[in-house]
Amino acid sequence: MISNPSAETPVASKLEALLNLQRIDSQLDEIRRVRGDLPEEVRDLEDEIAGYEVRVSKFDEEIQSLNDQIKQRKQNAKDADGLIKKYEEQQQNVRNNREYEAIAKEIELQRLEIQISEKKMKEAQYQIELKNNDIAGTKQRLDERKKDLTNKNTELQTIVGESEADEKKLVDERDKAVKPIEARLLTAYTRIRGNVRNGLAVVTVKRDACGGCFNTVPPQRQADIISHKKIIVCEHCGRVLADVDVKVVA
């Protein structure tokens, strides 16, 4: 049992309101079912494309950083070359071997700086080539995903366009349908819908069985359901049993 009947609203009216809401939601479910996984596929493609774009942007930033390093290394090598020339001129005017050897060491250090700079520039250039290859591959996949997204969006828009008016009408109906339903009942209804695979939270008894799980409903319980004195749920699946379809005898 979900709730006790209130004096203001007869149980029969509550069940009728719930059945009406279920009818609307089932029609909305059918419209959205036709769309299948397309909306999710579109979202996944949009996320994947965004990821590729971030990746390309990151590669561009890394390449810019490597180019800055190359620029700095070139300047270091140029500065070192200038110092070598300066030191070589100073060597011509040394007064003793100690000064000569000290300047020779400075020259050697600057030559080593040039070698290191050249090595680092080659390494940076190699990294740039690798990243450019990564960018090319990523952009190729990005272009492919963008084409896929365009196709999926076109397909989705076609399907949505075919049912857009009906869906809007049903959404408007649903907004009106929920107003007379008590908050506790609406919460229970929403919870049940979320727990069942077919979205049926409110069903009728058909051929002595629950219209949701198809388990047998005993005659006495059917009598209680028909009386509409209280809200009864299926003891097997928890769905609301709103009414019993009366058998028509020919």
CSV table of N, CA and C in Angstrom, one decimal, residues 79-156:
chain,number,residue,atom,x,y,z
A,79,ASP,N,74.8,33.8,-28.3
A,79,ASP,CA,75.5,34.5,-27.3
A,79,ASP,C,76.8,33.8,-27.0
A,80,ALA,N,76.8,32.5,-26.9
A,80,ALA,CA,78.0,31.7,-26.7
A,80,ALA,C,79.1,32.0,-27.7
A,81,ASP,N,78.6,32.0,-29.0
A,81,ASP,CA,79.5,32.3,-30.1
A,81,ASP,C,80.1,33.7,-30.0
A,82,GLY,N,79.3,34.6,-29.5
A,82,GLY,CA,79.9,36.0,-29.3
A,82,GLY,C,80.9,36.0,-28.2
A,83,LEU,N,80.6,35.3,-27.2
A,83,LEU,CA,81.6,35.2,-26.1
A,83,LEU,C,82.9,34.5,-26.5
A,84,ILE,N,82.8,33.5,-27.3
A,84,ILE,CA,84.0,32.8,-27.8
A,84,ILE,C,84.9,33.8,-28.6
A,85,LYS,N,84.3,34.6,-29.5
A,85,LYS,CA,85.0,35.6,-30.2
A,85,LYS,C,85.7,36.6,-29.3
A,86,LYS,N,84.9,37.0,-28.3
A,86,LYS,CA,85.5,38.0,-27.3
A,86,LYS,C,86.6,37.4,-26.6
A,87,TYR,N,86.5,36.1,-26.1
A,87,TYR,CA,87.6,35.5,-25.3
A,87,TYR,C,88.8,35.3,-26.2
A,88,GLU,N,88.6,34.9,-27.5
A,88,GLU,CA,89.7,34.7,-28.4
A,88,GLU,C,90.5,36.0,-28.6
A,89,GLU,N,89.8,37.1,-28.7
A,89,GLU,CA,90.5,38.4,-28.8
A,89,GLU,C,91.3,38.7,-27.5
A,90,GLN,N,90.7,38.3,-26.3
A,90,GLN,CA,91.4,38.5,-25.1
A,90,GLN,C,92.6,37.6,-25.0
A,91,GLN,N,92.6,36.5,-25.6
A,91,GLN,CA,93.7,35.6,-25.5
A,91,GLN,C,95.0,36.2,-26.2
A,92,GLN,N,94.7,37.0,-27.1
A,92,GLN,CA,95.8,37.6,-27.8
A,92,GLN,C,96.6,38.6,-26.9
A,93,ASN,N,96.0,39.0,-25.8
A,93,ASN,CA,96.6,40.0,-25.0
A,93,ASN,C,96.9,39.5,-23.6
A,94,VAL,N,96.9,38.2,-23.4
A,94,VAL,CA,97.2,37.7,-22.0
A,94,VAL,C,98.6,38.0,-21.6
A,95,ARG,N,98.8,38.1,-20.3
A,95,ARG,CA,100.2,38.3,-19.8
A,95,ARG,C,100.9,37.1,-19.3
A,96,ASN,N,100.1,36.0,-19.1
A,96,ASN,CA,100.8,34.8,-18.6
A,96,ASN,C,99.9,33.6,-19.0
A,97,ASN,N,100.5,32.4,-18.7
A,97,ASN,CA,99.8,31.1,-19.1
A,97,ASN,C,98.6,30.9,-18.3
A,98,ARG,N,98.6,31.4,-17.0
A,98,ARG,CA,97.4,31.2,-16.2
A,98,ARG,C,96.2,31.9,-16.8
A,99,GLU,N,96.4,33.2,-17.2
A,99,GLU,CA,95.3,33.9,-17.8
A,99,GLU,C,94.8,33.2,-19.1
A,100,TYR,N,95.8,32.7,-19.9
A,100,TYR,CA,95.6,32.1,-21.1
A,100,TYR,C,94.7,30.8,-20.9
A,101,GLU,N,95.1,30.0,-19.9
A,101,GLU,CA,94.3,28.8,-19.6
A,101,GLU,C,92.9,29.1,-19.1
A,102,ALA,N,92.8,30.1,-18.3
A,102,ALA,CA,91.5,30.5,-17.7
A,102,ALA,C,90.6,30.9,-18.9
A,103,ILE,N,91.1,31.7,-19.8
A,103,ILE,CA,90.2,32.1,-21.0
A,103,ILE,C,89.9,30.9,-21.8
A,104,ALA,N,90.9,29.9,-22.0
A,104,ALA,CA,90.7,28.7,-22.8
A,104,ALA,C,89.5,27.9,-22.2
A,105,LYS,N,89.5,27.9,-20.9
A,105,LYS,CA,88.4,27.1,-20.2
A,105,LYS,C,87.0,27.8,-20.5
A,106,GLU,N,87.0,29.1,-20.4
A,106,GLU,CA,85.8,29.8,-20.7
A,106,GLU,C,85.3,29.5,-22.2
A,107,ILE,N,86.3,29.5,-23.1
A,107,ILE,CA,86.0,29.2,-24.5
A,107,ILE,C,85.4,27.8,-24.6
A,108,GLU,N,86.0,26.9,-23.9
A,108,GLU,CA,85.6,25.5,-24.0
A,108,GLU,C,84.2,25.4,-23.4
A,109,LEU,N,83.9,26.1,-22.3
A,109,LEU,CA,82.5,26.1,-21.7
A,109,LEU,C,81.5,26.6,-22.7
A,110,GLN,N,81.9,27.7,-23.4
A,110,GLN,CA,80.9,28.3,-24.4
A,110,GLN,C,80.7,27.4,-25.6
A,111,ARG,N,81.8,26.7,-26.0
A,111,ARG,CA,81.6,25.7,-27.1
A,111,ARG,C,80.7,24.5,-26.7
A,112,LEU,N,80.9,24.1,-25.4
A,112,LEU,CA,80.0,23.1,-24.8
A,112,LEU,C,78.6,23.6,-24.8
A,113,GLU,N,78.4,24.8,-24.4
A,113,GLU,CA,77.0,25.4,-24.4
A,113,GLU,C,76.4,25.4,-25.8
A,114,ILE,N,77.2,25.6,-26.8
A,114,ILE,CA,76.7,25.6,-28.2
A,114,ILE,C,76.3,24.2,-28.6
A,115,GLN,N,77.2,23.2,-28.2
A,115,GLN,CA,76.9,21.8,-28.5
A,115,GLN,C,75.6,21.3,-27.8
A,116,ILE,N,75.5,21.7,-26.5
A,116,ILE,CA,74.2,21.4,-25.8
A,116,ILE,C,73.0,22.0,-26.4
A,117,SER,N,73.1,23.3,-26.8
A,117,SER,CA,72.0,24.0,-27.4
A,117,SER,C,71.6,23.3,-28.7
A,118,GLU,N,72.6,23.0,-29.5
A,118,GLU,CA,72.3,22.3,-30.8
A,118,GLU,C,71.6,21.0,-30.6
A,119,LYS,N,72.1,20.2,-29.6
A,119,LYS,CA,71.5,18.9,-29.3
A,119,LYS,C,70.0,19.1,-28.8
A,120,LYS,N,69.8,20.1,-27.9
A,120,LYS,CA,68.5,20.3,-27.4
A,120,LYS,C,67.5,20.8,-28.5
A,121,MET,N,68.1,21.6,-29.5
A,121,MET,CA,67.3,22.1,-30.6
A,121,MET,C,66.8,20.9,-31.5
A,122,LYS,N,67.8,20.0,-31.7
A,122,LYS,CA,67.4,18.8,-32.5
A,122,LYS,C,66.4,17.9,-31.8
A,123,GLU,N,66.5,17.8,-30.5
A,123,GLU,CA,65.6,17.0,-29.7
A,123,GLU,C,64.2,17.7,-29.8
A,124,ALA,N,64.2,19.0,-29.6
A,124,ALA,CA,62.9,19.7,-29.6
A,124,ALA,C,62.3,19.6,-31.0
A,125,GLN,N,63.1,19.7,-32.1
A,125,GLN,CA,62.5,19.6,-33.4
A,125,GLN,C,62.0,18.2,-33.7
A,126,TYR,N,62.6,17.2,-33.1
A,126,TYR,CA,62.1,15.8,-33.3
A,126,TYR,C,60.8,15.7,-32.5
A,127,GLN,N,60.7,16.3,-31.4
A,127,GLN,CA,59.4,16.3,-30.6
A,127,GLN,C,58.3,17.0,-31.4
A,128,ILE,N,58.7,18.1,-32.0
A,128,ILE,CA,57.7,18.8,-32.8
A,128,ILE,C,57.2,18.0,-34.0
A,129,GLU,N,58.1,17.2,-34.6
A,129,GLU,CA,57.7,16.4,-35.7
A,129,GLU,C,56.7,15.3,-35.3
A,130,LEU,N,57.0,14.7,-34.1
A,130,LEU,CA,56.2,13.7,-33.5
A,130,LEU,C,54.8,14.2,-33.2
A,131,LYS,N,54.8,15.4,-32.6
A,131,LYS,CA,53.5,16.0,-32.2
A,131,LYS,C,52.7,16.5,-33.4
A,132,ASN,N,53.4,16.9,-34.5
A,132,ASN,CA,52.7,17.2,-35.7
A,132,ASN,C,52.0,16.0,-36.4
A,133,ASN,N,52.7,14.9,-36.2
A,133,ASN,CA,52.1,13.6,-36.7
A,133,ASN,C,50.9,13.2,-35.9
A,134,ASP,N,51.0,13.5,-34.5
A,134,ASP,CA,49.9,13.2,-33.7
A,134,ASP,C,48.7,14.1,-34.0
A,135,ILE,N,49.0,15.4,-34.3
A,135,ILE,CA,48.0,16.3,-34.7
A,135,ILE,C,47.3,15.9,-35.9
A,136,ALA,N,48.1,15.5,-36.9
A,136,ALA,CA,47.5,15.0,-38.2
A,136,ALA,C,46.6,13.9,-38.0
A,137,GLY,N,47.0,12.9,-37.2
A,137,GLY,CA,46.2,11.7,-36.9
A,137,GLY,C,44.9,12.1,-36.2
A,138,THR,N,45.1,13.0,-35.2
A,138,THR,CA,43.9,13.4,-34.3
A,138,THR,C,42.9,14.2,-35.2
A,139,LYS,N,43.5,15.1,-36.1
A,139,LYS,CA,42.6,15.9,-36.9
A,139,LYS,C,41.8,15.0,-37.9
A,140,GLN,N,42.5,13.9,-38.4
A,140,GLN,CA,41.8,13.0,-39.3
A,140,GLN,C,40.6,12.3,-38.6
A,141,ARG,N,40.9,11.9,-37.3
A,141,ARG,CA,39.8,11.2,-36.5
A,141,ARG,C,38.7,12.3,-36.2
A,142,LEU,N,39.2,13.5,-35.9
A,142,LEU,CA,38.2,14.6,-35.6
A,142,LEU,C,37.3,14.9,-36.8
A,143,ASP,N,37.9,14.9,-38.0
A,143,ASP,CA,37.1,15.1,-39.2
A,143,ASP,C,36.1,14.0,-39.4
A,144,GLU,N,36.5,12.8,-39.2
A,144,GLU,CA,35.6,11.6,-39.3
A,144,GLU,C,34.5,11.7,-38.3
A,145,ARG,N,34.8,12.0,-37.1
A,145,ARG,CA,33.7,12.1,-36.0
A,145,ARG,C,32.8,13.3,-36.3
A,146,LYS,N,33.3,14.3,-36.9
A,146,LYS,CA,32.4,15.5,-37.2
A,146,LYS,C,31.4,15.1,-38.3
A,147,LYS,N,31.9,14.3,-39.3
A,147,LYS,CA,31.0,13.8,-40.3
A,147,LYS,C,30.0,12.8,-39.7
A,148,ASP,N,30.4,12.0,-38.8
A,148,ASP,CA,29.5,11.1,-38.1
A,148,ASP,C,28.4,11.8,-37.4
A,149,LEU,N,28.9,12.9,-36.7
A,149,LEU,CA,28.0,13.7,-35.9
A,149,LEU,C,27.0,14.4,-36.8
A,150,THR,N,27.4,14.9,-37.9
A,150,THR,CA,26.5,15.6,-38.9
A,150,THR,C,25.4,14.6,-39.3
A,151,ASN,N,25.8,13.4,-39.7
A,151,ASN,CA,24.9,12.3,-40.1
A,151,ASN,C,23.9,12.0,-39.0
A,152,LYS,N,24.4,11.8,-37.8
A,152,LYS,CA,23.6,11.4,-36.7
A,152,LYS,C,22.6,12.5,-36.3
A,153,ASN,N,23.1,13.7,-36.4
A,153,ASN,CA,22.2,14.9,-36.1
A,153,ASN,C,21.1,15.0,-37.1
A,154,THR,N,21.5,14.8,-38.4
A,154,THR,CA,20.5,14.8,-39.4
A,154,THR,C,19.4,13.8,-39.2
A,155,GLU,N,19.9,12.6,-38.9
A,155,GLU,CA,18.9,11.5,-38.7
A,155,GLU,C,18.1,11.7,-37.5
A,156,LEU,N,18.7,12.3,-36.4
A,156,LEU,CA,17.9,12.6,-35.2
A,156,LEU,C,16.9,13.7,-35.4
